[in-house]
C-alpha cells in the first residue's frame, strides 16, 4: 500500500463484480463504473473482473472499447440462470442461500488467482454480497486491503418479501431463504477490512 500522501499515490484497485458494468444501463452498472472512473480521475489504476452472465451477457468487443485508459475490464462467461433442479437441491442439501451458490465457480476462482498472481493490487473490492465466498481465495493469494461495497442489507429485503408473499409454498421458501441470507451476511462480517455502505 502506498505510504505517500494520497495525491501522490497511484493505487492499483481490483473491483470484482457479478456482471459486466459496461455499458452503464442500470443502477448497479452505473454505480460500479462511476466509482471506477472516480478512482481513475484521482490517478488510480482499476481492473474490473466481472462474471459475464448469460442473462446480462456483454460481448468482449463492447467492453474492450471502454474509453477510460486506466480501466481494464475482464469478463468470465458463466450461466447463473435459476434452475429448478438446482434450487430444490440447494434447499434440501445446502446451507448456502441459492442466491449466492449461483455465483460460485471454480473457473472464476482460478481466474481470480491468476489475476492476483500477475498483478500487485493495493485494494481488492467486492461489489455485492454474493461474491464474498471468493474472499478466502483472495486472502490466500494477496496482501491487498479487502473492501466490501454493501449494496443492501440483503436479508431485510427478503424478510419484506416474505411478508408480502401470498403463495404458501413460496412464503415458506422465501422465509427460509431470508434466514440463510442473514447467516450468510453475518458469516463474512469480520472477513473484509473495510465496508463501504451506500446508506446509513
mmCIF file of C-alpha atoms in Angstrom:
data_model
loop_
_atom_site.group_PDB
_atom_site.id
_atom_site.type_symbol
_atom_site.label_atom_id
_atom_site.label_comp_id
_atom_site.label_asym_id
_atom_site.label_seq_id
_atom_site.Cartn_x
_atom_site.Cartn_y
_atom_site.Cartn_z
ATOM 1 C CA UNK A 1 0.000 0.000 0.000
ATOM 2 C CA UNK A 2 1.251 3.485 -0.849
ATOM 3 C CA UNK A 3 2.596 5.395 2.171
ATOM 4 C CA UNK A 4 2.842 8.790 0.456
ATOM 5 C CA UNK A 5 0.095 11.442 0.708
ATOM 6 C CA UNK A 6 -2.983 10.379 -1.281
ATOM 7 C CA UNK A 7 -2.449 12.969 -4.031
ATOM 8 C CA UNK A 8 0.978 11.450 -4.822
ATOM 9 C CA UNK A 9 -0.076 7.795 -4.751
ATOM 10 C CA UNK A 10 -1.112 5.571 -7.631
ATOM 11 C CA UNK A 11 -3.191 2.778 -6.148
ATOM 12 C CA UNK A 12 -3.967 -0.392 -8.116
ATOM 13 C CA UNK A 13 -7.537 -1.498 -7.500
ATOM 14 C CA UNK A 14 -9.308 -4.712 -8.461
ATOM 15 C CA UNK A 15 -13.102 -4.499 -8.440
ATOM 16 C CA UNK A 16 -14.889 -7.868 -8.533
ATOM 17 C CA UNK A 17 -18.456 -7.664 -9.837
ATOM 18 C CA UNK A 18 -21.314 -10.040 -10.608
ATOM 19 C CA UNK A 19 -21.940 -8.570 -14.077
ATOM 20 C CA UNK A 20 -20.106 -6.501 -16.671
ATOM 21 C CA UNK A 21 -20.600 -2.824 -15.732
ATOM 22 C CA UNK A 22 -20.460 -1.619 -19.329
ATOM 23 C CA UNK A 23 -22.292 -0.069 -20.980
ATOM 24 C CA UNK A 24 -23.829 1.547 -17.865
ATOM 25 C CA UNK A 25 -27.541 0.844 -18.283
ATOM 26 C CA UNK A 26 -28.946 0.205 -14.790
ATOM 27 C CA UNK A 27 -28.289 1.312 -11.214
ATOM 28 C CA UNK A 28 -25.711 -1.374 -10.487
ATOM 29 C CA UNK A 29 -23.609 -0.907 -13.607
ATOM 30 C CA UNK A 30 -23.791 2.890 -13.361
ATOM 31 C CA UNK A 31 -22.594 2.830 -9.741
ATOM 32 C CA UNK A 32 -19.684 0.454 -10.392
ATOM 33 C CA UNK A 33 -18.463 2.306 -13.458
ATOM 34 C CA UNK A 34 -18.824 5.750 -11.847
ATOM 35 C CA UNK A 35 -16.813 4.540 -8.883
ATOM 36 C CA UNK A 36 -14.129 3.112 -11.172
ATOM 37 C CA UNK A 37 -13.973 6.337 -13.169
ATOM 38 C CA UNK A 38 -13.779 8.287 -9.928
ATOM 39 C CA UNK A 39 -10.752 6.239 -8.899
ATOM 40 C CA UNK A 40 -9.034 6.904 -12.225
ATOM 41 C CA UNK A 41 -9.784 10.620 -12.109
ATOM 42 C CA UNK A 42 -7.606 10.897 -9.000
ATOM 43 C CA UNK A 43 -4.835 8.910 -10.670
ATOM 44 C CA UNK A 44 -5.505 5.304 -9.669
ATOM 45 C CA UNK A 45 -5.496 2.228 -11.924
ATOM 46 C CA UNK A 46 -8.559 -0.011 -11.990
ATOM 47 C CA UNK A 47 -9.117 -3.568 -13.179
ATOM 48 C CA UNK A 48 -12.730 -4.757 -13.158
ATOM 49 C CA UNK A 49 -13.154 -8.538 -13.047
ATOM 50 C CA UNK A 50 -16.737 -9.488 -13.807
ATOM 51 C CA UNK A 51 -18.905 -12.530 -14.184
ATOM 52 C CA UNK A 52 -20.344 -12.258 -17.689
ATOM 53 C CA UNK A 53 -23.673 -13.972 -17.128
ATOM 54 C CA UNK A 54 -25.997 -15.380 -19.768
ATOM 55 C CA UNK A 55 -28.782 -13.082 -18.526
ATOM 56 C CA UNK A 56 -26.666 -9.911 -18.788
ATOM 57 C CA UNK A 57 -24.153 -11.080 -21.398
ATOM 58 C CA UNK A 58 -21.979 -8.392 -22.969
ATOM 59 C CA UNK A 59 -19.668 -9.171 -25.886
ATOM 60 C CA UNK A 60 -15.963 -8.549 -25.123
ATOM 61 C CA UNK A 61 -15.853 -6.365 -28.233
ATOM 62 C CA UNK A 62 -18.205 -3.965 -26.401
ATOM 63 C CA UNK A 63 -16.462 -3.644 -23.052
ATOM 64 C CA UNK A 64 -12.958 -3.754 -24.524
ATOM 65 C CA UNK A 65 -13.851 -0.471 -26.218
ATOM 66 C CA UNK A 66 -14.183 1.447 -22.963
ATOM 67 C CA UNK A 67 -12.625 4.856 -23.451
ATOM 68 C CA UNK A 68 -11.113 5.428 -19.980
ATOM 69 C CA UNK A 69 -7.455 4.468 -20.323
ATOM 70 C CA UNK A 70 -6.883 3.463 -16.693
ATOM 71 C CA UNK A 71 -9.798 0.987 -16.547
ATOM 72 C CA UNK A 72 -9.450 -2.569 -17.793
ATOM 73 C CA UNK A 73 -12.479 -4.891 -17.809
ATOM 74 C CA UNK A 74 -12.080 -8.679 -17.800
ATOM 75 C CA UNK A 75 -15.134 -10.905 -18.207
ATOM 76 C CA UNK A 76 -15.691 -14.544 -17.246
ATOM 77 C CA UNK A 77 -18.551 -16.308 -19.045
ATOM 78 C CA UNK A 78 -20.935 -18.095 -16.688
ATOM 79 C CA UNK A 79 -24.545 -19.262 -16.599
ATOM 80 C CA UNK A 80 -26.199 -18.153 -13.342
ATOM 81 C CA UNK A 81 -29.773 -18.748 -14.530
ATOM 82 C CA UNK A 82 -32.141 -20.122 -11.903
ATOM 83 C CA UNK A 83 -32.685 -23.851 -12.475
ATOM 84 C CA UNK A 84 -35.489 -25.599 -10.624
ATOM 85 C CA UNK A 85 -33.499 -28.806 -10.014
ATOM 86 C CA UNK A 86 -30.556 -26.878 -8.550
ATOM 87 C CA UNK A 87 -32.877 -24.689 -6.478
ATOM 88 C CA UNK A 88 -34.530 -27.775 -4.953
ATOM 89 C CA UNK A 89 -31.167 -29.477 -4.384
ATOM 90 C CA UNK A 90 -29.855 -26.346 -2.686
ATOM 91 C CA UNK A 91 -32.944 -26.136 -0.451
ATOM 92 C CA UNK A 92 -32.625 -29.768 0.646
ATOM 93 C CA UNK A 93 -28.881 -30.322 0.857
ATOM 94 C CA UNK A 94 -27.111 -26.978 1.323
ATOM 95 C CA UNK A 95 -26.913 -24.287 3.985
ATOM 96 C CA UNK A 96 -25.925 -21.621 1.459
ATOM 97 C CA UNK A 97 -28.591 -19.312 0.041
ATOM 98 C CA UNK A 98 -29.226 -20.239 -3.581
ATOM 99 C CA UNK A 99 -28.699 -16.565 -4.477
ATOM 100 C CA UNK A 100 -25.033 -16.994 -3.527
ATOM 101 C CA UNK A 101 -24.480 -20.542 -4.769
ATOM 102 C CA UNK A 102 -25.361 -19.497 -8.329
ATOM 103 C CA UNK A 103 -22.287 -17.242 -8.465
ATOM 104 C CA UNK A 104 -19.759 -19.771 -7.164
ATOM 105 C CA UNK A 105 -17.483 -21.127 -9.905
ATOM 106 C CA UNK A 106 -14.169 -22.989 -9.753
ATOM 107 C CA UNK A 107 -13.270 -21.448 -13.101
ATOM 108 C CA UNK A 108 -13.848 -17.912 -11.816
ATOM 109 C CA UNK A 109 -11.867 -18.750 -8.688
ATOM 110 C CA UNK A 110 -8.947 -19.909 -10.844
ATOM 111 C CA UNK A 111 -9.130 -16.685 -12.860
ATOM 112 C CA UNK A 112 -9.040 -14.605 -9.657
ATOM 113 C CA UNK A 113 -5.905 -16.468 -8.547
ATOM 114 C CA UNK A 114 -4.280 -15.951 -11.953
ATOM 115 C CA UNK A 115 -5.002 -12.219 -11.967
ATOM 116 C CA UNK A 116 -3.794 -11.771 -8.387
ATOM 117 C CA UNK A 117 -0.573 -13.635 -9.180
ATOM 118 C CA UNK A 118 0.061 -11.479 -12.256
ATOM 119 C CA UNK A 119 -0.645 -8.129 -10.560
ATOM 120 C CA UNK A 120 0.210 -6.347 -7.348
ATOM 121 C CA UNK A 121 -3.101 -4.825 -6.270
ATOM 122 C CA UNK A 122 -3.322 -2.486 -3.303
ATOM 123 C CA UNK A 123 -7.082 -2.926 -2.930
ATOM 124 C CA UNK A 124 -9.482 -5.714 -3.873
ATOM 125 C CA UNK A 125 -13.086 -4.535 -3.717
ATOM 126 C CA UNK A 126 -16.065 -6.886 -3.766
ATOM 127 C CA UNK A 127 -19.122 -5.303 -5.351
ATOM 128 C CA UNK A 128 -22.014 -7.008 -3.622
ATOM 129 C CA UNK A 129 -22.731 -9.711 -1.063
ATOM 130 C CA UNK A 130 -22.915 -12.787 -3.270
ATOM 131 C CA UNK A 131 -19.265 -12.529 -4.364
ATOM 132 C CA UNK A 132 -17.924 -12.820 -0.813
ATOM 133 C CA UNK A 133 -17.370 -16.614 -0.997
ATOM 134 C CA UNK A 134 -14.255 -15.676 -3.013
ATOM 135 C CA UNK A 135 -12.808 -13.674 -0.128
ATOM 136 C CA UNK A 136 -10.805 -16.597 1.272
ATOM 137 C CA UNK A 137 -9.060 -17.249 -2.024
ATOM 138 C CA UNK A 138 -8.181 -13.549 -2.264
ATOM 139 C CA UNK A 139 -6.736 -13.616 1.268
ATOM 140 C CA UNK A 140 -4.568 -16.611 0.377
ATOM 141 C CA UNK A 141 -3.150 -15.007 -2.766
ATOM 142 C CA UNK A 142 -2.607 -11.358 -1.861
ATOM 143 C CA UNK A 143 -1.881 -8.977 0.989
ATOM 144 C CA UNK A 144 -4.212 -6.375 -0.518
ATOM 145 C CA UNK A 145 -6.680 -4.472 1.587
ATOM 146 C CA UNK A 146 -10.096 -6.076 1.026
ATOM 147 C CA UNK A 147 -13.138 -3.813 0.835
ATOM 148 C CA UNK A 148 -16.790 -4.740 0.502
ATOM 149 C CA UNK A 149 -19.280 -2.327 -1.045
ATOM 150 C CA UNK A 150 -22.567 -3.316 0.525
ATOM 151 C CA UNK A 151 -25.392 -2.522 -1.874
ATOM 152 C CA UNK A 152 -28.127 -3.529 0.582
ATOM 153 C CA UNK A 153 -28.761 -5.385 3.813
ATOM 154 C CA UNK A 154 -29.988 -8.298 1.734
ATOM 155 C CA UNK A 155 -31.788 -10.377 4.353
ATOM 156 C CA UNK A 156 -34.036 -7.428 5.268
ATOM 157 C CA UNK A 157 -35.229 -7.199 1.665
ATOM 158 C CA UNK A 158 -36.080 -10.902 1.635
ATOM 159 C CA UNK A 159 -37.831 -10.640 5.023
ATOM 160 C CA UNK A 160 -40.040 -7.938 3.490
ATOM 161 C CA UNK A 161 -40.715 -10.214 0.503
ATOM 162 C CA UNK A 162 -41.868 -12.913 2.923
ATOM 163 C CA UNK A 163 -44.468 -10.608 4.441
ATOM 164 C CA UNK A 164 -45.942 -9.722 1.045
ATOM 165 C CA UNK A 165 -45.924 -13.220 -0.477
ATOM 166 C CA UNK A 166 -49.401 -14.797 -0.686
ATOM 167 C CA UNK A 167 -48.444 -18.205 -2.124
ATOM 168 C CA UNK A 168 -47.956 -20.529 0.876
ATOM 169 C CA UNK A 169 -45.155 -22.635 -0.658
ATOM 170 C CA UNK A 170 -43.267 -19.584 -1.896
ATOM 171 C CA UNK A 171 -43.733 -17.922 1.509
ATOM 172 C CA UNK A 172 -42.061 -20.896 3.255
ATOM 173 C CA UNK A 173 -39.218 -20.920 0.740
ATOM 174 C CA UNK A 174 -38.579 -17.167 0.924
ATOM 175 C CA UNK A 175 -38.694 -17.196 4.741
ATOM 176 C CA UNK A 176 -36.086 -19.973 4.730
ATOM 177 C CA UNK A 177 -34.011 -18.075 2.168
ATOM 178 C CA UNK A 178 -34.072 -14.846 4.196
ATOM 179 C CA UNK A 179 -32.779 -16.737 7.274
ATOM 180 C CA UNK A 180 -29.980 -18.277 5.192
ATOM 181 C CA UNK A 181 -29.031 -14.906 3.746
ATOM 182 C CA UNK A 182 -28.864 -13.355 7.225
ATOM 183 C CA UNK A 183 -26.491 -16.105 8.403
ATOM 184 C CA UNK A 184 -24.513 -15.694 5.176
ATOM 185 C CA UNK A 185 -24.165 -11.919 5.672
ATOM 186 C CA UNK A 186 -23.123 -12.304 9.299
ATOM 187 C CA UNK A 187 -20.586 -15.036 8.480
ATOM 188 C CA UNK A 188 -18.498 -12.539 6.474
ATOM 189 C CA UNK A 189 -18.802 -9.545 8.740
ATOM 190 C CA UNK A 190 -15.232 -9.734 10.091
ATOM 191 C CA UNK A 191 -13.561 -11.125 6.970
ATOM 192 C CA UNK A 192 -13.162 -7.918 4.973
ATOM 193 C CA UNK A 193 -11.082 -4.942 6.097
ATOM 194 C CA UNK A 194 -13.389 -2.108 5.031
ATOM 195 C CA UNK A 195 -17.103 -1.895 4.362
ATOM 196 C CA UNK A 196 -18.400 0.825 2.028
ATOM 197 C CA UNK A 197 -22.116 1.371 2.684
ATOM 198 C CA UNK A 198 -24.453 3.315 0.420
ATOM 199 C CA UNK A 199 -26.929 4.383 3.118
ATOM 200 C CA UNK A 200 -26.995 4.622 6.915
#
